[in-house]
N, CA, C and O atoms as a MOPAC input file, in Angstrom:
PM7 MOZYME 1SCF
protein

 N     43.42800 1   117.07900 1   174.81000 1
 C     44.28800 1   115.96800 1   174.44200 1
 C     44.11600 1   114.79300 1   175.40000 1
 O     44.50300 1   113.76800 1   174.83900 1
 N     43.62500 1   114.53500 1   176.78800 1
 C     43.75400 1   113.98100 1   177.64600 1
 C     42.89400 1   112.71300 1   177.01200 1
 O     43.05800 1   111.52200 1   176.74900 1
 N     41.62600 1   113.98500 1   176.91800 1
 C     40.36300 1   113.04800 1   176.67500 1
 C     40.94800 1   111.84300 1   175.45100 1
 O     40.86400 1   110.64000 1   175.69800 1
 N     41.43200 1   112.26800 1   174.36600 1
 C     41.66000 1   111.45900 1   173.56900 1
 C     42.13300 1   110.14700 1   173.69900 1
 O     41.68500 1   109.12300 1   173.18300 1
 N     43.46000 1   110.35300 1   174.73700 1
 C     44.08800 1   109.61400 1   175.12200 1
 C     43.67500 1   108.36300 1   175.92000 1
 O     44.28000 1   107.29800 1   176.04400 1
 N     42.17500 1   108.86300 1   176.56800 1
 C     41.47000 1   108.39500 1   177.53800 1
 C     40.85000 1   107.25900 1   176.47400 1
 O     41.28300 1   106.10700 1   176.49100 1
 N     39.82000 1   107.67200 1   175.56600 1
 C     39.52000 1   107.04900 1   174.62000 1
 C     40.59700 1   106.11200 1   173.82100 1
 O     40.21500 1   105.24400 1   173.03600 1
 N     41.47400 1   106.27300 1   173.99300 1
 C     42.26500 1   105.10300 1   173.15200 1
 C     42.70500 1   104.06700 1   174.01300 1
 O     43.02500 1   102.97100 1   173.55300 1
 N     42.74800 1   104.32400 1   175.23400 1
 C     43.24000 1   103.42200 1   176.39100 1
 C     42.28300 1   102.48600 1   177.19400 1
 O     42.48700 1   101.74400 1   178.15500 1
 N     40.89300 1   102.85400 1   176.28400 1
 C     40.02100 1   101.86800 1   176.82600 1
 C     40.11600 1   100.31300 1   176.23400 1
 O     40.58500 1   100.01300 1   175.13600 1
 N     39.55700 1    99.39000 1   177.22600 1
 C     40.00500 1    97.92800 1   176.76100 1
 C     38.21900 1    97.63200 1   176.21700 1
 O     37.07700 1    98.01300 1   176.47600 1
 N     38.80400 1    96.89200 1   175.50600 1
 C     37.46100 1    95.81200 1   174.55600 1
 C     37.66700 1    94.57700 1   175.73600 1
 O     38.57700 1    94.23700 1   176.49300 1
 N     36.26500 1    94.11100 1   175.43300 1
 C     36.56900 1    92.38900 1   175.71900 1
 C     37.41500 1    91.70300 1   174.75000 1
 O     37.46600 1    92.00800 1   173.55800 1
 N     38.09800 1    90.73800 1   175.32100 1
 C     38.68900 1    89.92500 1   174.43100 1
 C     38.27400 1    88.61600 1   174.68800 1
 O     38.81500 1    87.92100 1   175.54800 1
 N     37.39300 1    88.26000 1   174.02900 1
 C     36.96300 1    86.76000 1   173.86300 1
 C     36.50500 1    86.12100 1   172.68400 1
 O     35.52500 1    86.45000 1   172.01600 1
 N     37.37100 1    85.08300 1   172.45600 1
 C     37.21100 1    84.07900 1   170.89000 1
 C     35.78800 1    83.85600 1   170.75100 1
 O     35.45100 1    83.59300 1   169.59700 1
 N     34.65800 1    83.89800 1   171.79700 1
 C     33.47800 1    83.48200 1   171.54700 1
 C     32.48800 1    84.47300 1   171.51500 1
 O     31.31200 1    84.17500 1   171.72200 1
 N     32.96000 1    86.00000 1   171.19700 1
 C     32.38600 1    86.94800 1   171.06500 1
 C     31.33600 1    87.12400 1   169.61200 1
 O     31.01000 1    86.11300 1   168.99000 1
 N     31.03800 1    88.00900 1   169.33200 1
 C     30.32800 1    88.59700 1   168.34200 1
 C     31.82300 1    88.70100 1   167.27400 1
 O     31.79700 1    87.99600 1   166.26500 1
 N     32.79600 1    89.37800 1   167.46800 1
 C     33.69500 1    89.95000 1   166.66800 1
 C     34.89800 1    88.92600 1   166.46600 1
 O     35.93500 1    89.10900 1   165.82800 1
 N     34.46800 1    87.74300 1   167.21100 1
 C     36.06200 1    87.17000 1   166.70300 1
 C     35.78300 1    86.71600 1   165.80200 1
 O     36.86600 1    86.21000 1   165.50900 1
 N     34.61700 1    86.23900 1   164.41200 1
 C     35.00700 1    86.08300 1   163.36500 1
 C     35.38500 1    87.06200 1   162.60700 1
 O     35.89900 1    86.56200 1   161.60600 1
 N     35.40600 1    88.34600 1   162.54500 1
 C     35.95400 1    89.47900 1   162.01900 1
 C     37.52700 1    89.63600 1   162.71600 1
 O     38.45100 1    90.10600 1   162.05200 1
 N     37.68200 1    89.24300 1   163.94400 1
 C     39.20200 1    89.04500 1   164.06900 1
 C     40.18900 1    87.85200 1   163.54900 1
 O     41.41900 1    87.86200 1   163.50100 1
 N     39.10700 1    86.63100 1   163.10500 1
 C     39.59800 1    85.90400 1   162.34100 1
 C     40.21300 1    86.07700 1   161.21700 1
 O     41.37500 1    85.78600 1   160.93300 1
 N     39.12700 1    86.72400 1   160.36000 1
 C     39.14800 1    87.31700 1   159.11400 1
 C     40.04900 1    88.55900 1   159.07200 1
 O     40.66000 1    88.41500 1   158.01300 1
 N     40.48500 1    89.74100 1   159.66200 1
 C     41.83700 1    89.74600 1   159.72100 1
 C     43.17500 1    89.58600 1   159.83900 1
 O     44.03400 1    90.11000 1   159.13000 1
 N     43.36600 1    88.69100 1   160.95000 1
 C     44.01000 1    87.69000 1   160.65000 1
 C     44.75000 1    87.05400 1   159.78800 1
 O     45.94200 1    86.78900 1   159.94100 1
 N     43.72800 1    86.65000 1   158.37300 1
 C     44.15200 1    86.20400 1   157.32900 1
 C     43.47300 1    84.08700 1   157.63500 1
 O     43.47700 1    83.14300 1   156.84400 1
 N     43.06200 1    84.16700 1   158.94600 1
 C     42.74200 1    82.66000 1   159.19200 1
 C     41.38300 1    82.69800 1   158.17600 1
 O     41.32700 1    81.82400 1   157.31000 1
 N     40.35900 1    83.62900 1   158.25800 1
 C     39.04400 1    83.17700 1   157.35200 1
 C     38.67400 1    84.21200 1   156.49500 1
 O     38.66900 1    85.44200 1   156.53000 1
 N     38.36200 1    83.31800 1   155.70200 1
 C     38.18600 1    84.29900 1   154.14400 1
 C     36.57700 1    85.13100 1   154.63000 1
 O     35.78200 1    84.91400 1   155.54400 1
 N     36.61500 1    86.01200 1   153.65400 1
 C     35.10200 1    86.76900 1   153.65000 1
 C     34.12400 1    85.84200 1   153.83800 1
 O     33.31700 1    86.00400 1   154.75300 1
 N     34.06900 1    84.96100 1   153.16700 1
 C     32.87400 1    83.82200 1   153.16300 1
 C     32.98600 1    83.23900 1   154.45400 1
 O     32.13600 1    82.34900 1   154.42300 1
 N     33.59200 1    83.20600 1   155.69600 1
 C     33.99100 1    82.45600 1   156.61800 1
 C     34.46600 1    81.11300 1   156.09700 1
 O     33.82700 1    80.21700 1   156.64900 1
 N     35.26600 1    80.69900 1   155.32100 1
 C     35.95500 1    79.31100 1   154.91100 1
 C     37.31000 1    79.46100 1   155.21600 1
 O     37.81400 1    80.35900 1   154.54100 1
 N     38.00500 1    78.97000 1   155.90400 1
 C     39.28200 1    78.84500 1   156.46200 1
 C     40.09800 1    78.82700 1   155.36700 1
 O     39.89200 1    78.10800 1   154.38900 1
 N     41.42300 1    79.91900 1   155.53500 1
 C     42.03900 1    80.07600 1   154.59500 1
 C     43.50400 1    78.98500 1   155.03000 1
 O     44.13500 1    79.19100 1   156.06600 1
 N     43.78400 1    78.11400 1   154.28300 1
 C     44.25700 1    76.76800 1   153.87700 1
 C     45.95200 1    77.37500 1   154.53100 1
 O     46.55100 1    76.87000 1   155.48100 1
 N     46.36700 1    78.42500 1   153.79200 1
 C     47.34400 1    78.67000 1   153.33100 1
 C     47.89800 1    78.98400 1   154.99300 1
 O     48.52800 1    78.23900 1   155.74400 1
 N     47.47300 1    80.15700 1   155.17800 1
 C     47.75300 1    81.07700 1   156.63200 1
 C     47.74800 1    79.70400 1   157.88700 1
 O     48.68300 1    79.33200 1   158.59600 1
 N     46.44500 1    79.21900 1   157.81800 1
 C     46.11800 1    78.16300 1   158.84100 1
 C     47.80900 1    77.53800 1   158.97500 1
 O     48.53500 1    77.76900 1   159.94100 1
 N     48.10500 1    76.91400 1   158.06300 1
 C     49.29800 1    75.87600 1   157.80300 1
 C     50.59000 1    76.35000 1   158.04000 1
 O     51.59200 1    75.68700 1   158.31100 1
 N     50.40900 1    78.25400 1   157.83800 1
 C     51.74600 1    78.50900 1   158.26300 1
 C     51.93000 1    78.57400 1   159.77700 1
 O     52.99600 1    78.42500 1   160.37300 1
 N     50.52400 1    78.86000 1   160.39900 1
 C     50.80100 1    79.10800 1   161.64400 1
 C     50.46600 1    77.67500 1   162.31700 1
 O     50.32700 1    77.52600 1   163.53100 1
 N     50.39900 1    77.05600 1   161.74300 1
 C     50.29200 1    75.61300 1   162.60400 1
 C     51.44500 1    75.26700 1   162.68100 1
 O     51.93000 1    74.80000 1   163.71200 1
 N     52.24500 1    75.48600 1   161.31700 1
 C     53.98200 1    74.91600 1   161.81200 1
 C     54.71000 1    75.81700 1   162.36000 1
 O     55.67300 1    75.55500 1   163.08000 1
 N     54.30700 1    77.00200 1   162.06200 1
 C     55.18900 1    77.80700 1   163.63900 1
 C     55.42500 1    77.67400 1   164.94800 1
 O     56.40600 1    77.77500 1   165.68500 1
 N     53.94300 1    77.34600 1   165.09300 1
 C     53.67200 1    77.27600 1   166.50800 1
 C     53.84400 1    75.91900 1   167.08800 1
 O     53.76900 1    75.58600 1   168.27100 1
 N     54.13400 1    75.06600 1   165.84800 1
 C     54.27300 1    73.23300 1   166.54000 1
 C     55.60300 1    73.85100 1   166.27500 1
 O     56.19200 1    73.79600 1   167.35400 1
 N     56.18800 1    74.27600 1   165.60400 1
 C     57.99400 1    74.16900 1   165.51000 1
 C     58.31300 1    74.78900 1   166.80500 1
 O     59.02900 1    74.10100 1   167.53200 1
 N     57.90300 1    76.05300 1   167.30500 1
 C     58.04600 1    76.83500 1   168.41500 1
 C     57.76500 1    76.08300 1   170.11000 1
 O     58.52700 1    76.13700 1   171.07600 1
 N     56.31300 1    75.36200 1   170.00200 1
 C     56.06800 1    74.37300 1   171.45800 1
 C     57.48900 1    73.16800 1   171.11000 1
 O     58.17900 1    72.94800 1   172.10500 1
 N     57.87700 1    72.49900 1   169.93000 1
 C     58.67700 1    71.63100 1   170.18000 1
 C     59.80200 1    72.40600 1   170.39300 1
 O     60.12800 1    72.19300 1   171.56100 1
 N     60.56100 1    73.18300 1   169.89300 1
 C     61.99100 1    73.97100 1   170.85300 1
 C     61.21700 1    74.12600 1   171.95800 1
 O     61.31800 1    72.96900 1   172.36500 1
 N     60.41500 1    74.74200 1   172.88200 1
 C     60.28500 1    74.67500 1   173.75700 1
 C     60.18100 1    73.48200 1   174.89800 1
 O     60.20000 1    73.68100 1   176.11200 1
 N     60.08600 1    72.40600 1   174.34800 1
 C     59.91300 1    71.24800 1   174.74100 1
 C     61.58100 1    71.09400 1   174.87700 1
 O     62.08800 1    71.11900 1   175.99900 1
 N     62.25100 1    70.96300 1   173.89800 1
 C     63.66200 1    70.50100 1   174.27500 1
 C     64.57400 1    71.28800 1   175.04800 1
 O     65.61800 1    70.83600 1   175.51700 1
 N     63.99000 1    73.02500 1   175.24000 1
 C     64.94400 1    73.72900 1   176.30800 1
 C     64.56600 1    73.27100 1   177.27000 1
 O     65.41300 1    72.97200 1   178.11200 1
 N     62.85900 1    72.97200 1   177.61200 1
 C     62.88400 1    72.57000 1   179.50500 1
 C     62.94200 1    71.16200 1   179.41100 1
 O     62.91600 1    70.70500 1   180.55300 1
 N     63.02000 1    70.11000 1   178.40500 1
 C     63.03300 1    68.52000 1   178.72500 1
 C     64.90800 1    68.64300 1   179.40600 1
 O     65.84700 1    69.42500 1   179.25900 1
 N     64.65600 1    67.42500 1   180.13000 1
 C     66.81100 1    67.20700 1   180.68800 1
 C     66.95800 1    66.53600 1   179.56000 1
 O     68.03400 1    66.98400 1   179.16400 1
 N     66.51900 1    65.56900 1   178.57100 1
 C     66.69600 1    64.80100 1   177.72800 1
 C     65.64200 1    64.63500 1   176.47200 1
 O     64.51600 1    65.07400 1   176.23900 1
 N     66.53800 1    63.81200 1   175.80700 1
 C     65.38000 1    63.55600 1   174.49600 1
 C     64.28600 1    62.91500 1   174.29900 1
 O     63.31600 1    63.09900 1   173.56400 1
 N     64.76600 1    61.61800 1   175.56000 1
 C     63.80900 1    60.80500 1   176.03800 1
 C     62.29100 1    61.13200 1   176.50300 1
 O     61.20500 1    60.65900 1   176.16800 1
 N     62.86000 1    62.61300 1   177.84200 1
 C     61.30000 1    63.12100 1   178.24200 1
 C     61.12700 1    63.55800 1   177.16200 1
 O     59.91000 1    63.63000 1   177.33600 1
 N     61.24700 1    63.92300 1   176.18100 1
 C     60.46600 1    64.64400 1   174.69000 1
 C     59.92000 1    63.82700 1   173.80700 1
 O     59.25500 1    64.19400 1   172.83700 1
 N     60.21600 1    62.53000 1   174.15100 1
 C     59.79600 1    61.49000 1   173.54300 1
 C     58.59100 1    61.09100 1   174.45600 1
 O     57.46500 1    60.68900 1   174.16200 1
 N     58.99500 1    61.25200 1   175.26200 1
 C     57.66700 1    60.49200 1   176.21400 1
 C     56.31100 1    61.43600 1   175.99000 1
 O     55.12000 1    61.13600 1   175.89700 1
 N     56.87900 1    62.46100 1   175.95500 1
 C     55.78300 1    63.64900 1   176.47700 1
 C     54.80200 1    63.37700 1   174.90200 1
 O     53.65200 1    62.94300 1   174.82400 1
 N     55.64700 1    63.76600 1   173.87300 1
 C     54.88800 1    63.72300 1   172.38900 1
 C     54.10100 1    62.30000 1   172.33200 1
 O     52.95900 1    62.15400 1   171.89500 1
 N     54.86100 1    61.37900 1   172.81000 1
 C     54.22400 1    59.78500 1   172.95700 1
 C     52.69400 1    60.04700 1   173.43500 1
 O     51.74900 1    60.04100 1   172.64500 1
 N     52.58600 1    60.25300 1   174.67900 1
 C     51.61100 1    60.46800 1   175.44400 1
 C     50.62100 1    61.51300 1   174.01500 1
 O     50.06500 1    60.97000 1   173.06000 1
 N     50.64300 1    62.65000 1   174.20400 1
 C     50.16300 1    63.46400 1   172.90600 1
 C     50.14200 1    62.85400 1   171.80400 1
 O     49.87700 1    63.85600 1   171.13900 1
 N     50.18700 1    62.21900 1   171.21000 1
 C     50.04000 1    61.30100 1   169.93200 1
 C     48.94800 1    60.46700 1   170.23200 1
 O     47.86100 1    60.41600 1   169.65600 1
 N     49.48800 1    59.60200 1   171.51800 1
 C     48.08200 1    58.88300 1   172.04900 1
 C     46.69500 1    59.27400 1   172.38200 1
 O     45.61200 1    58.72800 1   172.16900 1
 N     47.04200 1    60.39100 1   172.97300 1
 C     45.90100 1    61.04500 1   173.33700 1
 C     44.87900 1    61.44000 1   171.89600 1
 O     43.67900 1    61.31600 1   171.65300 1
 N     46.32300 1    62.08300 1   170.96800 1
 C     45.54200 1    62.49100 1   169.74900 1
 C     44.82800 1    62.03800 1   168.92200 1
 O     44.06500 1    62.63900 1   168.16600 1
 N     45.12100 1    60.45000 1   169.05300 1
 C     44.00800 1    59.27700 1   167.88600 1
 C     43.05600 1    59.22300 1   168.54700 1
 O     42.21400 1    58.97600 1   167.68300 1
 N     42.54800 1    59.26800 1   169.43400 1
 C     41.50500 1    58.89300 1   170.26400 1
 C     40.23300 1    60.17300 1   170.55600 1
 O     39.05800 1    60.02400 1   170.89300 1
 N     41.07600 1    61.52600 1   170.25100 1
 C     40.13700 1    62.22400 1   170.38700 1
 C     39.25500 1    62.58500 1   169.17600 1
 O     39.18600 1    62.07900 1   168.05600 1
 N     38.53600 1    63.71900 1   169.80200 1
 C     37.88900 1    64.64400 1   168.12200 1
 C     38.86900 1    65.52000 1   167.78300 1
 O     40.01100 1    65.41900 1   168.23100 1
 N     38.45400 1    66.54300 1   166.87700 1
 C     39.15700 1    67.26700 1   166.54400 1
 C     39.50000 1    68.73200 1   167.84700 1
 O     40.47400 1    69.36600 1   168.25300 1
 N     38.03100 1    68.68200 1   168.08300 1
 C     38.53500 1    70.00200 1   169.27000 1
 C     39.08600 1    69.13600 1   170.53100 1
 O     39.84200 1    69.73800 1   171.29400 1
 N     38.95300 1    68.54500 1   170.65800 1
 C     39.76000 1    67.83900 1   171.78500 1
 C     41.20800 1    67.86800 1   171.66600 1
 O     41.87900 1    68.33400 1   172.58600 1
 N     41.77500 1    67.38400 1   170.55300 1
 C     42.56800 1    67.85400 1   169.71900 1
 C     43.38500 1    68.97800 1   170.16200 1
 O     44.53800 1    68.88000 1   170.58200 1
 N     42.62100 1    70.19600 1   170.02500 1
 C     43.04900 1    71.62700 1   170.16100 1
 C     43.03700 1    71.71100 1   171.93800 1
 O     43.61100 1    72.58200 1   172.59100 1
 N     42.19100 1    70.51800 1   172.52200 1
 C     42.77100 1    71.33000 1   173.78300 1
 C     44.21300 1    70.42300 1   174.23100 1
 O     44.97300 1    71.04200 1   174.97600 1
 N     44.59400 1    69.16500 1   173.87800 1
 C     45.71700 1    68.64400 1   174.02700 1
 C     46.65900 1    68.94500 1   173.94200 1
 O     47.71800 1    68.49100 1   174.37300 1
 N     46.19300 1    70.50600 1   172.84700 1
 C     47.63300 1    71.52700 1   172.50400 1
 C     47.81500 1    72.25200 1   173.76100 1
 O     48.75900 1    72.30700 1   174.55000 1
 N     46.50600 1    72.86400 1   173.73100 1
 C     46.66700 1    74.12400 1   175.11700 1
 C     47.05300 1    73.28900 1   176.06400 1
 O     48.17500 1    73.54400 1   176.49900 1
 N     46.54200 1    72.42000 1   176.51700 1
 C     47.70800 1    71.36200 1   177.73600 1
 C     48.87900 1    71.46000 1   177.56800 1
 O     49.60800 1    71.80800 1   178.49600 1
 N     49.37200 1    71.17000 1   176.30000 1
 C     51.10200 1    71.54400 1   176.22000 1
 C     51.32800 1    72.83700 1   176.88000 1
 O     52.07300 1    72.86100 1   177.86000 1
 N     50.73000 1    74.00000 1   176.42600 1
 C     51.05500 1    75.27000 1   177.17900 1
 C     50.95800 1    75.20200 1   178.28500 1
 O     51.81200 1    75.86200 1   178.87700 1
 N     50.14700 1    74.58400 1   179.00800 1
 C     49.92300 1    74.63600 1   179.77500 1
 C     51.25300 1    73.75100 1   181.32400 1
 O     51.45000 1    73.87100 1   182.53300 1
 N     51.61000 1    73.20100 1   180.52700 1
 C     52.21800 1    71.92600 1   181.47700 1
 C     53.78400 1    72.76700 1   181.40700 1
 O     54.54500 1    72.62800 1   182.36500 1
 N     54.08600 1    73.39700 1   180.54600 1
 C     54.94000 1    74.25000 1   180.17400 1
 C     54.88100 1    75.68700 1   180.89400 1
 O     55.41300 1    76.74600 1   180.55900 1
 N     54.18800 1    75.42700 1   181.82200 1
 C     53.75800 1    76.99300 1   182.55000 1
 C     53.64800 1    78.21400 1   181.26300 1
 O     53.90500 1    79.28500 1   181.81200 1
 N     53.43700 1    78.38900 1   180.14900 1
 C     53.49600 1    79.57600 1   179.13000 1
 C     51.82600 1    79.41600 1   178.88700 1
 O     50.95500 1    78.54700 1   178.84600 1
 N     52.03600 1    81.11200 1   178.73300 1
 C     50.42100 1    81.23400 1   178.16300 1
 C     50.22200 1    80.81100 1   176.87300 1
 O     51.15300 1    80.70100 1   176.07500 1
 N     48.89400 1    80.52700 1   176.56400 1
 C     48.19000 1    80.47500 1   175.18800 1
 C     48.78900 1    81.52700 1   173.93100 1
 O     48.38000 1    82.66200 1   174.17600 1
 N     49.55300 1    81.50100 1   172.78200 1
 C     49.89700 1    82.13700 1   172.26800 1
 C     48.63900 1    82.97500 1   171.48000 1
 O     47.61900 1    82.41700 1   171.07600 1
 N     48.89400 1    84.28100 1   171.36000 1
 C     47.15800 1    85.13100 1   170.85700 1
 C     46.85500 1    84.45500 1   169.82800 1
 O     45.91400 1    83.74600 1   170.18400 1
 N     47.17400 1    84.17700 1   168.38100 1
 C     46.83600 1    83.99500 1   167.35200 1
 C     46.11400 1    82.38600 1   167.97100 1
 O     44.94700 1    82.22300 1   167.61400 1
 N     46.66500 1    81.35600 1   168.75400 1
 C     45.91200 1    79.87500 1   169.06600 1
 C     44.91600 1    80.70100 1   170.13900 1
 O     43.83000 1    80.60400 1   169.56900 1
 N     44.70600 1    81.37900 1   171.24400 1
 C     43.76700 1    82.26100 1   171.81500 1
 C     42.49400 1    82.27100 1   170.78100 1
 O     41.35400 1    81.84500 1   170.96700 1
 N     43.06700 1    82.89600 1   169.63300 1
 C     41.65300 1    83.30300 1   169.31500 1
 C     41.02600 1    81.97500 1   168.46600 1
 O     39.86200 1    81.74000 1   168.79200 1
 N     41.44200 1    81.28800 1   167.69200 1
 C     41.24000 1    80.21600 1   166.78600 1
 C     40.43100 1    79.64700 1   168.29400 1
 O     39.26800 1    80.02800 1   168.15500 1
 N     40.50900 1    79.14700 1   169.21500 1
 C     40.00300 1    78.20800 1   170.46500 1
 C     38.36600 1    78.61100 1   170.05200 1
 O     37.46100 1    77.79400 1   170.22100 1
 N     38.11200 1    80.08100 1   169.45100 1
 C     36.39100 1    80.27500 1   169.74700 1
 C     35.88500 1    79.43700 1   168.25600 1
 O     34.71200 1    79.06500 1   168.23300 1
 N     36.35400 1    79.28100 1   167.60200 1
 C     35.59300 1    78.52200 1   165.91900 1
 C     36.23400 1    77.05900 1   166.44000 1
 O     37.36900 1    76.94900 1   166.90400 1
 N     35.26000 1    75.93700 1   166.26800 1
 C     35.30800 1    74.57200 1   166.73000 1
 C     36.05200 1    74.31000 1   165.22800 1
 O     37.22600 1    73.94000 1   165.19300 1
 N     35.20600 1    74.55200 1   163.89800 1
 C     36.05200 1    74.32100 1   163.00500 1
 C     37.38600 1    74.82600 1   162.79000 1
 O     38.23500 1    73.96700 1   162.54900 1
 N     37.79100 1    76.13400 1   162.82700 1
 C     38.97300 1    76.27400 1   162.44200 1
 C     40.09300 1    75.54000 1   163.63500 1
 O     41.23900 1    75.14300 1   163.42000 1
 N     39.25700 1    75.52200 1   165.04000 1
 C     40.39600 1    74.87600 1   165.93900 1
 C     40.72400 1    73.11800 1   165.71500 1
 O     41.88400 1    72.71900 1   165.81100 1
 N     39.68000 1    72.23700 1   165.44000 1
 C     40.17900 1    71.35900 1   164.44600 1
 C     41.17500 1    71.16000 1   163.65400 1
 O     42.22100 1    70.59100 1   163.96700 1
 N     40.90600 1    71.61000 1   162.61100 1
 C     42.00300 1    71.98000 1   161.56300 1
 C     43.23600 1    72.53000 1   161.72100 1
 O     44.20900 1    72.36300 1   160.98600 1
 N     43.14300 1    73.36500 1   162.96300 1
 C     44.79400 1    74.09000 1   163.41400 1
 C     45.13300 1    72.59100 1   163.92900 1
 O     46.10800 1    72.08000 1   163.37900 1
 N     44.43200 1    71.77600 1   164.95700 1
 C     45.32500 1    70.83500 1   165.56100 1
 C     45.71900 1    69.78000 1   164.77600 1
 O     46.84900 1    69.31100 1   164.91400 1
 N     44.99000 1    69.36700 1   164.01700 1
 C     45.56900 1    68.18700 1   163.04300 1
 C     46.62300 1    68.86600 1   162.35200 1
 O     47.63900 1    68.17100 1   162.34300 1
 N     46.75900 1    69.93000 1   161.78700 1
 C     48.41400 1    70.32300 1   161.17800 1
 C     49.04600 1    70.41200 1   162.03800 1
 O     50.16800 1    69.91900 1   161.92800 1
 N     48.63600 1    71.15500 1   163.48800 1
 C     49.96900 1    71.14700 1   164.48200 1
 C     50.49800 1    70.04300 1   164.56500 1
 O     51.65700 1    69.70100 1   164.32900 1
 N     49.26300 1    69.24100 1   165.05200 1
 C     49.95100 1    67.77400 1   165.38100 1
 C     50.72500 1    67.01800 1   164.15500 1
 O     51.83200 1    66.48500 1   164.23800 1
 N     50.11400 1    67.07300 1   163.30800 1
 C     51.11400 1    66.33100 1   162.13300 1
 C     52.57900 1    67.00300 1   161.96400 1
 O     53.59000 1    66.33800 1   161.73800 1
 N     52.55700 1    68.46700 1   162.11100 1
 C     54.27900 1    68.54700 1   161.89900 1
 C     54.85800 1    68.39100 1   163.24600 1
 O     56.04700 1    68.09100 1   163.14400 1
 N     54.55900 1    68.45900 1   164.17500 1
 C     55.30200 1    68.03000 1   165.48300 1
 C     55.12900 1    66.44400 1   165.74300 1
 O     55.14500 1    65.98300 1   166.88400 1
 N     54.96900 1    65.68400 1   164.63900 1
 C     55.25100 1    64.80200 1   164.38900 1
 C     56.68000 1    64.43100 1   163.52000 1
 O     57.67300 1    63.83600 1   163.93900 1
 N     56.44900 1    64.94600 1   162.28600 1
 C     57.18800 1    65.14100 1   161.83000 1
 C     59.02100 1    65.74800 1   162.12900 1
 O     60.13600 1    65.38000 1   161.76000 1
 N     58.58900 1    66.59400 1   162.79800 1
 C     59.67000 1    67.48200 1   163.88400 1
 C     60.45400 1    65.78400 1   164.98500 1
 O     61.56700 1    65.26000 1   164.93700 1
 N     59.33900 1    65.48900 1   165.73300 1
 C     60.37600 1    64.10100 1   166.61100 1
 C     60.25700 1    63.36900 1   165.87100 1
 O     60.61100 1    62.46100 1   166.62300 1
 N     60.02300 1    62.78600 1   164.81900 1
 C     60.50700 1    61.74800 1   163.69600 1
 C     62.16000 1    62.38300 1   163.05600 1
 O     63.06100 1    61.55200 1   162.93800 1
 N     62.41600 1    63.74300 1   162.71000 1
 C     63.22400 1    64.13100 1   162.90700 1
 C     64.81600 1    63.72500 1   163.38000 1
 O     65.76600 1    63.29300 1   162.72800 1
 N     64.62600 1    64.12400 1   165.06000 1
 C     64.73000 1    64.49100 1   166.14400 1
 C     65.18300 1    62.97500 1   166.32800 1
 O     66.34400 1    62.71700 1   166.64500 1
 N     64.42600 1    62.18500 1   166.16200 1
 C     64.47800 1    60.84400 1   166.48100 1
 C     65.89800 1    60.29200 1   165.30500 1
 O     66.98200 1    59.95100 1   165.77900 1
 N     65.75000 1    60.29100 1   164.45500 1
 C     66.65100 1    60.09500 1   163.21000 1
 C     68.02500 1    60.84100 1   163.58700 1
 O     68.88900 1    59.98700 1   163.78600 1
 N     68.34300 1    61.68300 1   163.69500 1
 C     69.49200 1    62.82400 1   163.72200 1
 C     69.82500 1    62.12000 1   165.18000 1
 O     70.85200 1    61.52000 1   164.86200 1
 N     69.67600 1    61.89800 1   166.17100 1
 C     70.09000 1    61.20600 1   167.84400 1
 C     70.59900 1    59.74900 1   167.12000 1
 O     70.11800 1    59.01000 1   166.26100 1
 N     72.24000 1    59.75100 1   168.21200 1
 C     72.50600 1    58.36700 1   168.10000 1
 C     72.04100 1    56.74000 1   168.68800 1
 O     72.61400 1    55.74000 1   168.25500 1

């Protein structure tokens, strides 16, 4: 029994730029068999995870203002880049936020295309979110 146990407790690499992360994609539900990004999944987890960094933004901002500033800055940054640039402006958010990379944005970071495409939806509903945010404040 030990042995078994031994065998199940071994670690894989985990890296988005492996051999297997398009097969971890593709479970997932992010890429179809054909490798073409599935539209649907992409979009849910782009607004999760922009709905989720913006609450996180307003528990550690003191005000609405730094949340304004901060997305300001990120907006700016965001016209100006490419698309994977894009995706790393996100991980900066995590980053500035002391929190790790959430797994499901982890692995998307190794496909240039699908990380594109995650950041332009992130970014558009955490737009949407302080347009919000902005409206509802007196």
């Amino acid at each position: 029994m030990k042995e078994i146990n031994i065998q199940f407790h071994k670690t894989r690499p985990q890296n988005p730029f492996d051999d297997g992360a398009k097969a971890r994609l593709h479970r997932m539900g992010l890429l179809r068999i054909d490798g073409s990004v599935d539209e649907a999944t992409l979009g849910a987890l782009s607004r999760a995870y922009s709905g989720l960094l913006f609450d996180d933004l307003c528990d550690t901002c003191q005000n609405s203002c730094e949340i304004t500033e901060i997305l300001r800055r990120l907006y700016e940054a965001a016209e100006q880049a490419e698309p994977r640039q894009k995706f790393l402006l996100i991980c900066l958010q995590y980053d500035a936020l002391s929190q790790p990379l959430p797994n499901p944005i982890w692995w998307i970071s190794g496909d240039s295309e699908l990380a594109g495409d995650f950041a332009e939806r992130f970014i558009c509903h955490l737009k949407k979110l302080s347009k919000a945010m902005e409206v509802t404040e007196p």
